[in-house]
Amino acid sequence: MSKIEPVNILMVDDQPAKLLSYEAILGELGEHLISATSGREALEQLLKNDIAIVLMDVSMPEIDGFELAAMIRQHPRYQKTAIIFVSAVRQTDLDRLQAYELGAVDYIPVPVIPEILRAKVSVFAELNRKTRLLEGLNEELERRVEERTAELESATARERAARLTAEAATKVRDDFLSVAAHELKTPVTGLRAIAQLLLRRMQKREITEYPWLTDGLVTIDQQSERLTRLIGQLLDVSRLDKDDQEAEREETNLSSLVTRLVASFRARTTKHRFVLMADEELIAEVDATGIEQVISNLLDNAIKYSPDGGAIEIEARLSDEHYARLVVRDHGIGIPSEKRDEIFERFFRAHSDDHRSGLGLGLYISRQIVELHGGKIAVEFPPDGGTRFEVLLPVAAKTLAPMQQP
Ligand code: ADP
């Protein structure tokens, strides 16, 4: 809307000559002028047209200007219509005018000075246009807000539906894995037991002429052990995902636990060198089996992902008065930087095309166990390569041991 769009101006006077003179004065404003010679005719015009300004003579027969103004104001549709009275200056008229001060009302004395009339009408016309423009903008704004709200609501609903579908799919997968793991456990255990039994019998009877048979049985034993471990991880995941899991805790010397584990890993591989730094006593209230699982997993990974051997450094020390720090650091292949954020996620494998990778559950389970203890697990990548895992576990108050290097 702009100045080009004229507004309707209703001129009311019982004298046609006066109407003509108003027309002459206001003509150059370019607005749309409508004439009425009586109050009644004025009301008819008001019903037919959208009137922005009423210019009216105060003294008219039948309905005078003030009565007409009162009728106009009563109607909600004309609340915003500006009224300009034309009158000889009489005190009584001025008093009556007081009653209209709240609306858009003005007053022109006679004799009418054309410039003043034009100026007043022009101000009201502009005001009307601006008000309509503002109303239009408001409506547009409201429409857009409504549209946007509707869009947001439907996006939220879509998102919720997608989340529910994803959650349902995850539950189906988890249930399946849990059932499958349970079902697989028994035959694999049986398989391994038979392989071990046959190996023992062959040893006992000193059967050495079939080395391929011995090798085959050893492979079956090793692979079924690996399978048992993977199945164990799947069972751990479904167990740990149930929130009600509260592990049994006992006072444990974490240094001894780590030292014992390192000894068993030393026996397992000669390719890697294990360097252990442990405080003599590092007492914490923990589920020892769980923490053993965490450290074993870190050591397992350190071996798996350091294909060329090398040193694996382990620490079990007091970090500060609240936490014990258990560290496993290798000098292996490390983890590509774009995958580092995800390695504690379920089923995440940073080297998925590597045959050494498992199910991507070890670190996830480790984090769950550590967090159940109120601890933290984090990974770092030292500038000289390899990977450094650090586990912080709350210590018992009596742990105040001097550092010792075995
Ligand atoms: P996985 O059974 O696959 O080893 P984990 O949860 O223990 O599962 O580890 C997740 C992934 O993190 C691994 O697949 C591997 O890509 C990466 N990773 C874990 N530990 C190391 C490490 N010490 N060095 C390099 N990569 C590692």
GROMACS .gro file of C-alpha atoms in nm, residues 2-9 23-33 118 121-122 125 129:
model
   24
    2SER     CA    1   0.134   0.351  -0.078
    3LYS     CA    2   0.026   0.709  -0.132
    4ILE     CA    3  -0.093   0.606  -0.477
    5GLU     CA    4  -0.379   0.418  -0.317
    6PRO     CA    5  -0.634   0.688  -0.230
    7VAL     CA    6  -0.848   0.677   0.082
    8ASN     CA    7  -1.223   0.758   0.093
    9ILE     CA    8  -1.318   1.096   0.237
   23GLU     CA    9  -1.418   1.939  -0.332
   24ALA     CA   10  -1.223   2.225  -0.487
   25ILE     CA   11  -0.996   2.256  -0.184
   26LEU     CA   12  -0.932   1.884  -0.139
   27GLY     CA   13  -0.927   1.781  -0.504
   28GLU     CA   14  -0.554   1.822  -0.545
   29LEU     CA   15  -0.483   1.567  -0.266
   30GLY     CA   16  -0.575   1.289  -0.506
   31GLU     CA   17  -0.798   1.114  -0.254
   32HIS     CA   18  -1.141   0.971  -0.330
   33LEU     CA   19  -1.407   1.227  -0.233
  118ARG     CA   20  -0.602   2.049   0.319
  121VAL     CA   21  -0.716   1.608   0.583
  122SER     CA   22  -0.383   1.517   0.437
  125ALA     CA   23  -0.529   1.038   0.517
  129ARG     CA   24  -0.271   0.463   0.507
   0.00000   0.00000   0.00000
